[in-house]
XYZ file of C-alpha atoms in Angstrom:
631
model
C 53.560 65.739 171.109
C 52.282 61.950 169.981
C 52.695 58.903 171.809
C 55.267 56.313 170.196
C 53.888 53.325 168.999
C 55.527 49.934 170.108
C 56.523 47.176 168.029
C 58.279 45.272 170.335
C 61.771 43.515 170.034
C 62.445 43.678 166.419
C 65.946 43.405 164.517
C 65.479 46.916 162.799
C 68.718 48.542 162.906
C 68.626 50.383 159.771
C 69.649 51.060 157.501
C 71.832 47.824 156.671
C 74.529 47.121 154.450
C 73.888 44.413 151.578
C 77.024 42.452 151.984
C 78.101 39.617 149.028
C 80.573 37.645 150.872
C 82.923 35.233 148.485
C 84.389 32.071 149.295
C 86.017 28.679 147.409
C 84.185 24.960 147.462
C 85.978 22.316 148.130
C 86.046 21.728 144.124
C 87.834 25.088 143.537
C 84.173 26.326 142.650
C 83.533 30.113 143.586
C 80.385 30.264 146.013
C 78.648 33.979 146.962
C 75.784 34.431 149.691
C 74.340 37.863 150.557
C 73.980 38.857 154.099
C 72.910 42.338 155.983
C 73.443 41.855 159.437
C 77.225 43.151 159.230
C 79.547 45.706 159.981
C 82.585 46.737 161.708
C 83.757 45.656 164.906
C 87.110 47.502 165.512
C 90.058 49.153 163.462
C 90.495 46.418 160.992
C 87.768 43.652 161.698
C 84.410 43.322 160.313
C 81.597 40.943 161.835
C 79.120 39.049 159.941
C 76.459 36.982 161.508
C 76.300 33.383 159.326
C 74.720 30.396 160.595
C 76.537 27.084 160.509
C 74.379 25.135 157.954
C 75.402 27.813 155.206
C 77.943 26.323 152.577
C 79.563 29.614 152.799
C 80.270 29.447 156.600
C 81.772 25.490 155.573
C 84.051 27.295 153.055
C 85.110 30.087 155.634
C 85.778 27.320 158.331
C 87.602 25.497 155.686
C 89.268 27.688 154.120
C 89.633 30.629 156.979
C 89.716 33.213 154.403
C 86.450 35.109 152.636
C 85.856 38.779 150.844
C 83.345 41.094 151.090
C 81.950 43.407 148.810
C 79.382 45.905 149.489
C 76.331 45.841 146.791
C 75.185 48.938 144.549
C 72.582 49.941 142.205
C 74.283 48.079 139.412
C 74.867 44.616 141.252
C 71.417 44.945 143.129
C 69.618 42.234 141.410
C 72.298 39.871 141.084
C 72.695 40.643 145.134
C 69.215 39.592 145.764
C 69.294 36.596 143.889
C 72.475 35.603 146.051
C 70.544 35.699 148.936
C 67.363 34.002 147.694
C 69.450 30.684 146.657
C 71.478 28.706 148.394
C 74.633 26.822 146.992
C 73.525 23.310 148.092
C 70.516 23.420 145.263
C 72.315 25.893 143.069
C 75.804 25.198 142.347
C 76.324 27.383 139.899
C 74.589 30.662 140.921
C 77.775 33.182 140.713
C 77.640 32.514 137.009
C 73.653 32.286 136.831
C 73.443 35.517 138.913
C 75.886 36.995 135.982
C 78.845 37.896 137.944
C 82.648 36.813 136.968
C 84.802 35.764 140.218
C 88.456 36.649 139.806
C 91.054 35.913 142.786
C 91.300 38.205 145.695
C 94.790 39.469 145.467
C 96.133 38.779 149.079
C 93.874 35.602 150.383
C 92.344 32.619 148.554
C 88.853 33.657 148.147
C 86.789 35.078 145.021
C 85.990 38.376 144.219
C 83.543 39.421 141.555
C 84.430 41.955 139.030
C 81.256 43.275 138.716
C 81.320 44.973 142.784
C 83.640 48.064 142.447
C 84.533 47.731 146.196
C 86.205 44.372 148.053
C 87.582 43.965 151.507
C 89.806 40.564 151.748
C 89.780 38.834 155.016
C 91.141 35.993 157.090
C 89.193 34.670 159.807
C 89.735 35.464 163.601
C 86.684 33.176 165.445
C 83.541 32.092 164.513
C 80.760 31.316 167.437
C 78.717 28.489 166.005
C 75.819 29.658 168.884
C 75.387 33.181 168.219
C 76.929 32.882 163.969
C 78.849 35.929 164.965
C 81.837 35.406 162.375
C 84.450 37.765 162.796
C 87.133 38.380 160.029
C 90.609 40.397 159.921
C 90.707 42.886 156.913
C 93.681 41.907 154.939
C 93.279 44.413 152.254
C 90.773 46.805 150.803
C 90.853 47.378 147.185
C 88.966 49.390 144.479
C 88.352 49.788 140.734
C 89.835 53.281 140.005
C 86.644 54.420 138.185
C 84.920 54.897 141.862
C 87.585 56.851 143.325
C 87.735 60.411 143.944
C 90.604 62.980 142.955
C 92.509 61.971 146.098
C 92.352 58.401 145.150
C 90.119 57.578 147.367
C 87.029 55.502 147.330
C 83.884 58.120 146.701
C 80.493 57.360 147.849
C 78.803 59.002 145.129
C 80.554 56.911 142.384
C 80.024 54.035 143.990
C 76.321 54.135 144.352
C 75.914 51.800 147.226
C 72.307 50.122 148.528
C 71.318 49.343 151.657
C 68.684 47.014 153.048
C 65.535 48.581 154.638
C 64.041 46.031 157.316
C 61.326 48.010 157.636
C 59.809 47.355 154.271
C 61.619 44.651 153.091
C 63.363 46.418 150.051
C 66.606 47.990 149.008
C 67.369 51.611 149.073
C 70.096 53.882 147.524
C 72.430 55.920 149.480
C 71.756 59.905 149.514
C 74.019 62.562 148.670
C 76.854 64.133 150.848
C 75.009 65.836 153.733
C 78.273 67.207 156.114
C 81.431 66.391 156.807
C 82.107 63.931 159.559
C 83.568 64.933 163.270
C 83.548 68.451 162.689
C 81.325 69.560 165.465
C 83.533 70.389 168.514
C 80.854 72.766 169.525
C 77.443 72.739 170.255
C 75.199 74.355 167.768
C 74.708 78.102 168.473
C 71.196 79.333 169.568
C 69.637 81.746 167.511
C 66.619 84.249 168.259
C 63.754 84.694 165.690
C 61.041 87.355 167.081
C 57.799 87.863 165.624
C 54.917 89.660 166.458
C 51.861 88.800 164.813
C 49.848 92.211 166.057
C 52.561 94.287 164.308
C 51.448 94.315 160.759
C 53.617 96.366 158.462
C 51.560 95.929 155.311
C 50.869 93.669 152.464
C 53.330 90.700 151.845
C 54.538 91.276 148.524
C 55.000 89.149 145.276
C 59.047 88.062 145.632
C 58.597 84.888 144.242
C 57.772 85.468 140.873
C 60.231 84.492 137.925
C 61.087 84.649 134.388
C 59.693 82.121 132.177
C 58.171 78.632 133.049
C 58.587 75.457 132.862
C 56.944 75.279 129.386
C 58.332 73.081 126.044
C 57.521 73.945 123.027
C 54.175 72.338 122.509
C 53.834 70.887 126.116
C 52.236 72.501 129.200
C 52.684 69.333 131.597
C 54.864 70.765 133.879
C 53.045 74.128 134.399
C 51.418 72.710 137.255
C 54.381 73.577 139.421
C 53.419 77.149 138.950
C 50.270 76.748 140.609
C 51.910 74.674 143.304
C 53.905 76.495 144.456
C 51.704 79.958 143.995
C 54.200 81.847 141.731
C 52.446 85.227 141.169
C 54.150 86.305 138.105
C 55.725 85.206 135.050
C 57.982 87.575 133.342
C 58.187 87.067 129.511
C 61.914 87.683 128.567
C 64.319 85.338 126.875
C 61.364 82.959 126.594
C 62.198 79.315 125.131
C 65.660 80.334 123.707
C 67.356 82.835 121.533
C 65.220 85.167 119.383
C 61.910 84.038 121.795
C 62.036 80.332 120.324
C 61.599 82.189 116.955
C 57.566 82.085 117.968
C 57.118 83.113 121.359
C 56.646 86.965 122.669
C 58.996 89.158 120.899
C 57.566 91.457 119.034
C 59.140 90.462 115.523
C 58.075 86.604 116.495
C 53.928 87.806 116.508
C 54.457 91.005 114.317
C 57.158 89.473 112.057
C 56.859 92.108 108.902
C 57.162 95.609 110.126
C 55.936 96.950 106.878
C 52.789 95.585 107.378
C 49.603 97.027 108.129
C 49.683 96.957 111.867
C 45.886 97.489 112.041
C 45.319 94.256 110.184
C 44.641 91.073 112.495
C 46.169 88.919 109.566
C 49.683 90.426 110.128
C 49.755 88.767 113.738
C 50.995 85.249 114.521
C 49.501 84.867 118.531
C 49.344 81.109 117.933
C 52.087 79.773 120.281
C 52.061 82.916 122.616
C 48.608 82.635 123.021
C 49.222 78.866 123.933
C 51.876 79.852 126.392
C 50.013 82.903 128.185
C 46.626 80.993 128.653
C 48.705 78.274 130.286
C 50.107 80.841 132.666
C 46.801 82.051 133.438
C 44.989 78.713 133.655
C 47.735 77.527 136.271
C 47.514 80.865 138.653
C 50.012 83.014 137.822
C 49.972 86.126 135.738
C 51.899 87.312 132.959
C 54.407 90.236 133.426
C 54.533 91.042 129.632
C 57.905 92.312 128.049
C 58.033 93.957 124.594
C 60.808 94.337 122.487
C 63.254 91.494 121.900
C 65.403 88.379 123.620
C 68.721 89.124 123.749
C 71.235 87.876 120.865
C 74.515 86.685 122.814
C 74.806 83.430 121.214
C 78.204 84.623 119.886
C 80.618 84.628 122.724
C 82.824 87.566 121.161
C 79.340 89.603 120.291
C 81.327 90.016 116.689
C 78.481 87.598 115.117
C 75.351 88.866 113.387
C 72.612 90.272 115.172
C 69.311 90.575 113.867
C 66.440 92.021 115.823
C 67.836 94.691 118.119
C 68.251 97.318 116.453
C 66.146 100.409 116.927
C 62.739 100.034 115.393
C 62.471 102.240 112.331
C 59.322 103.922 113.043
C 59.274 104.486 117.275
C 55.471 105.356 116.672
C 54.397 102.302 114.383
C 56.246 100.146 117.471
C 54.119 101.525 119.767
C 50.841 101.162 117.976
C 51.416 96.981 117.235
C 52.466 96.952 121.094
C 49.157 98.426 121.160
C 47.297 95.738 119.251
C 49.337 92.742 121.425
C 47.480 94.681 124.544
C 44.546 94.627 122.956
C 44.444 91.113 121.847
C 45.409 89.965 125.225
C 43.113 92.169 127.514
C 40.588 93.303 124.715
C 39.658 90.643 123.256
C 41.010 91.507 119.702
C 41.391 89.338 116.675
C 40.300 86.471 118.470
C 41.906 87.392 121.611
C 41.313 87.106 125.474
C 40.720 89.391 128.344
C 43.294 88.374 130.592
C 43.992 91.518 132.651
C 47.239 91.470 132.028
C 48.660 94.619 134.143
C 52.241 94.934 133.568
C 53.746 95.625 130.689
C 57.614 96.424 130.254
C 59.455 98.368 127.457
C 62.558 96.639 126.439
C 65.311 95.323 128.506
C 68.451 96.163 129.205
C 69.274 98.603 126.796
C 72.138 99.523 128.635
C 74.121 96.248 128.364
C 77.019 97.640 126.784
C 78.390 101.164 126.564
C 80.117 100.170 122.854
C 76.882 99.998 120.744
C 78.803 97.446 118.196
C 78.957 94.740 121.129
C 75.388 95.641 122.582
C 73.557 92.492 122.674
C 70.184 93.615 123.648
C 70.216 97.692 121.610
C 72.092 98.432 118.373
C 71.311 102.409 119.131
C 72.287 105.363 120.789
C 70.956 105.910 124.177
C 69.188 108.738 123.142
C 67.493 106.440 120.548
C 65.699 103.994 123.367
C 64.387 107.303 125.155
C 63.131 108.260 122.549
C 61.319 104.310 121.881
C 60.400 104.643 125.797
C 58.702 108.267 125.280
C 56.594 107.358 122.301
C 55.734 104.245 123.656
C 55.120 104.705 126.541
C 53.026 107.869 126.149
C 51.042 106.314 123.290
C 50.042 103.265 125.550
C 49.335 104.922 128.588
C 47.007 107.052 126.582
C 45.343 103.862 125.468
C 45.307 101.993 128.726
C 45.160 104.200 131.269
C 44.430 101.808 133.887
C 47.492 99.471 133.160
C 51.132 99.823 134.393
C 53.553 101.008 131.622
C 57.181 100.975 132.303
C 60.506 99.736 131.942
C 63.736 99.054 131.318
C 65.260 95.924 132.313
C 68.219 98.060 134.029
C 71.473 95.853 134.063
C 71.576 97.156 137.617
C 74.232 99.501 139.722
C 77.196 97.651 140.628
C 79.273 100.901 140.737
C 77.094 102.080 143.489
C 77.952 99.123 145.712
C 81.790 99.369 144.696
C 81.973 103.036 145.188
C 79.945 102.501 148.884
C 82.340 100.131 149.934
C 85.065 101.995 148.703
C 84.801 105.850 147.331
C 88.100 105.490 145.639
C 87.136 102.218 143.876
C 88.318 101.937 140.234
C 84.849 100.847 138.807
C 84.760 99.287 135.267
C 83.316 101.787 132.251
C 80.637 99.070 132.099
C 79.280 99.490 135.078
C 79.549 102.770 135.197
C 77.383 103.200 132.123
C 74.403 101.267 133.256
C 74.246 104.266 136.352
C 74.813 107.111 133.734
C 72.153 105.608 131.559
C 69.314 105.406 134.357
C 69.927 108.734 135.792
C 70.020 110.325 132.386
C 67.011 108.079 131.356
C 65.470 109.837 134.689
C 66.148 113.112 133.566
C 65.091 112.495 130.408
C 61.579 111.330 130.919
C 60.768 113.829 134.037
C 61.861 117.063 131.724
C 58.640 118.832 130.852
C 59.823 118.745 127.066
C 60.416 115.036 127.038
C 57.882 114.056 129.656
C 56.955 110.074 129.769
C 54.871 107.915 132.474
C 56.886 105.335 134.033
C 54.817 102.868 136.363
C 57.579 101.087 137.518
C 61.479 100.888 136.689
C 62.692 97.559 136.347
C 66.207 96.387 136.949
C 68.770 93.276 137.310
C 70.839 92.280 139.833
C 73.370 89.210 139.516
C 75.483 89.893 142.559
C 74.966 89.085 146.472
C 72.765 90.222 149.135
C 73.942 92.518 150.756
C 75.080 94.217 147.573
C 71.718 94.383 146.156
C 70.152 95.408 149.204
C 72.223 98.841 148.330
C 71.244 98.481 144.573
C 67.528 98.436 145.965
C 67.716 101.591 148.428
C 69.586 103.375 145.616
C 66.864 103.205 142.903
C 64.436 103.897 145.504
C 66.391 107.157 146.454
C 66.817 107.913 142.964
C 63.052 107.571 141.948
C 62.313 109.525 144.774
C 64.715 112.106 144.112
C 63.138 112.517 140.681
C 59.721 113.159 141.953
C 58.765 109.551 141.019
C 57.515 108.437 144.123
C 54.840 106.260 143.136
C 56.537 104.303 140.435
C 57.292 101.204 142.098
C 61.116 99.090 142.015
C 60.804 95.879 140.596
C 63.437 93.756 140.737
C 62.953 91.087 138.208
C 65.821 89.398 137.209
C 68.383 87.974 139.741
C 70.549 84.785 139.970
C 73.344 83.914 141.743
C 75.055 81.968 139.115
C 74.636 78.622 137.446
C 77.653 76.933 139.136
C 74.912 76.897 142.310
C 72.207 75.299 140.123
C 70.394 72.548 142.041
C 72.425 73.017 145.851
C 71.171 73.526 148.696
C 73.588 76.754 149.229
C 71.475 78.288 146.054
C 68.441 77.290 147.820
C 69.403 79.286 151.106
C 70.604 82.263 148.468
C 67.281 82.440 146.933
C 65.382 82.202 150.704
C 67.828 84.938 151.854
C 67.470 87.261 148.929
C 63.828 87.196 149.539
C 63.705 87.846 153.422
C 66.273 90.775 153.019
C 63.899 92.296 149.848
C 60.711 91.832 151.980
C 62.513 94.804 154.495
C 63.382 96.663 151.608
C 61.536 99.447 149.186
C 61.070 96.693 146.460
C 57.578 95.992 145.057
C 58.182 92.592 143.012
C 61.106 90.296 142.225
C 61.286 87.865 139.320
C 63.787 85.097 139.321
C 65.892 84.499 136.350
C 64.985 82.079 135.014
C 62.018 79.245 135.572
C 62.538 77.213 132.612
C 64.297 74.112 132.076
C 67.024 75.262 130.112
C 69.896 77.246 130.350
C 72.493 77.803 133.311
C 70.547 80.016 134.893
C 67.353 77.837 135.167
C 68.055 77.126 138.854
C 64.584 76.106 139.693
C 64.107 72.969 137.407
C 66.298 69.954 136.166
C 66.278 69.861 132.527
C 66.547 66.211 132.690
C 64.509 64.683 135.591
C 61.733 67.236 134.869
C 59.364 66.135 137.691
C 61.655 66.501 140.215
C 62.416 70.562 141.000
C 65.587 71.529 142.581
C 65.917 72.877 145.877
C 65.710 76.205 145.277
C 61.895 75.743 143.696
C 60.998 74.588 147.243
C 61.978 78.090 148.576
C 59.438 79.682 146.375
C 56.919 77.265 147.145
C 57.368 78.072 151.017
C 57.066 81.639 150.670
C 53.796 81.231 148.489
C 52.454 79.655 151.339
C 53.449 82.585 153.545
C 52.170 85.465 150.775
C 48.862 83.497 151.026
C 48.508 84.770 154.411
C 48.441 88.496 153.109
C 49.942 90.669 155.791
C 53.635 91.120 156.727
C 54.511 91.243 160.180
C 57.494 92.501 162.605
C 60.129 89.899 162.712
C 63.822 90.174 163.876
C 66.467 88.003 163.731
C 70.435 88.260 164.020
C 72.999 88.183 161.252
C 72.919 84.421 161.201
C 69.761 83.713 159.776
C 66.956 85.833 157.560
C 63.286 85.583 158.402
C 59.892 87.128 157.029
C 56.799 86.495 158.946
C 52.968 86.103 158.663
C 50.486 86.508 161.322
C 50.424 82.534 161.088
C 53.986 81.656 159.846
C 57.488 82.170 159.293
C 60.020 81.699 157.226
C 63.529 81.325 158.085
C 67.131 80.252 156.395
C 70.444 79.433 157.905
C 72.760 82.277 156.192
C 75.952 79.789 157.872
C 77.651 76.863 157.213
C 77.136 75.663 160.727
C 74.109 74.411 162.803
C 72.007 76.454 164.821
C 69.244 76.100 167.168
C 66.537 78.566 166.456
C 64.485 79.786 169.417
C 61.459 81.327 167.883
C 59.375 83.916 170.227
C 56.320 84.498 169.000
C 54.280 87.395 171.173
C 51.096 86.781 172.699
C 47.997 89.076 173.165
C 47.779 90.436 176.489
C 46.632 88.377 179.105
C 47.728 85.135 176.766
C 49.822 82.398 176.609
C 52.039 83.068 173.231
C 51.534 80.488 170.874
C 53.385 77.056 169.888
C 54.390 75.856 167.044
C 52.126 73.572 164.961
C 54.043 72.628 162.388
C 57.257 72.704 160.764
C 58.368 72.264 157.412
C 62.369 71.881 155.899
C 64.280 72.290 153.044
C 67.355 70.520 153.650
C 70.154 68.167 152.287
C 67.296 65.272 152.544
C 64.211 67.137 152.853
C 61.994 69.072 150.202
C 59.715 71.102 152.046
C 58.718 68.386 154.379
C 57.562 68.205 157.712
C 59.685 67.323 160.424
C 58.623 66.370 163.769
C 57.326 69.092 166.517
C 58.976 69.091 170.148
C 57.669 70.644 173.015
C 58.864 74.315 173.036
C 59.446 76.646 170.261
C 62.818 75.609 169.643
C 64.227 73.577 167.032
C 67.505 72.619 164.943
C 68.131 73.904 161.395
C 70.953 72.536 159.686
C 73.636 74.749 157.706
C 72.703 76.656 154.928
C 68.733 74.696 155.620
C 65.313 76.678 155.228
C 62.129 76.115 157.713
C 58.705 77.566 157.981
C 57.367 77.522 160.986
C 53.386 77.604 161.462
C 51.725 78.465 164.974
C 48.028 78.000 166.858
């Protein structure tokens, strides 16, 4: 631990308030000045340091009353002006600052309409030697616009500012971190053990995403992929409804199904080329979904649909897909050599048992099975080195429900997901309808505990059908739009990654990494240069992922953990603070390594370093995440 630097005696109590004090001059003219040295001195008293030479001090001693208004971001410049100019030289400085004085309700002092909160005070004492003025608060009044649902002032609505004595600047106050006066017991200790010598295998790409921070015509924000080390970007629902009408979807690239699929002029690659090139240039690999985007623009699903009907010629559809692959991997039609490995046939054909209300497949399950068989066999014969799979299963929710309660009444839709899955596996493994399945993709919007059950069920089902080499790819997941941008969402993302690291899941793709949409949990659609907390979890795992190998780690239920030989990612799954005791196994005859660096994602930090203290223990705030690295 480094030695502290000494600065000598300084009045660096931080942060300091920015307080505007209102008084009336002898001629009835309102006056105001700004002070930073002030605060509460008792249950209903305030103390402010004012030198005897101020006009404000003279007014208070004469009238015995004053007002105090904390400055906000909207009144920052007025407050700064009032602190720089004296009424002795600028008697109309209140008006010059653009403020409007109105009488207080309980004392003969002005308040200012632009300030939403005021303390109306009576003088108790003044010490001219120290400058300490003490006042009794007669009333607190606030603009109704800054009150919360219970009628009390709301810090978020007040938008108060503070003074930074270190740099001589004004600062905004941040968001709420935690409730006060709630910690009656010391934080609990949790032990996280890591054995760097016990290698379990490669770290898996669990921080893949769906789509990317790409706006039509602009790749300005695509660097976030490289910054976080995002390994795969799955392309589904790309850039809005119907694939933005220009991207990825088969009808967008080959709009006239009756045209000659061998003629390059019948393909519209331009926009998708730009997107895929940007993905590759920023260090990620496309995971290409062959099919169409979901058509759920109408809540009732009674509106028109356009492109989710079964292709009228499955064999031709397969040849169209073949040419798209040749364009991106073989250079066909002035194309590329991107080496895209994963090609996924369709998405969620099982979305609804009622064909008339299915937003992804307006056909029977048998029609989808046939499309998959024809397309997968054709593509695999053309590209044996690639991974051909599908089908983006909606998930296995009924499995978790029946695991919790064998007598549970499961919805018909959830039951259909599993029926579809089992029949699909039977179909592609039957001798007469056999089809390759290099990977089975599936989705879950359920909690972590249920998703663990789904992952095990998927793996067991694949193995039971002899598909032991088929990868299990969990390529849509999210815990809900209502958590978007919160620390809780980041914790849930980290917790899911930690759990799936231990399960037989080969890849994960969070839904979604785009800017727009309720499930866009990584980026702010308005402040695009400021990623949301969940993004930094992806970045933290991305740093861990570069280490290559996963090693044995163990932790209690309160935390999740996944480790490499050099680092460990830990998340606090609880709503209480914890002290993590990190136990890093040492090689025989050596002392266990110590933490070299510690980066944290919490209410105030976004994967930012915090001081490392002697020993291997550190505090972890509720629902926060840490990335620890050792010597």
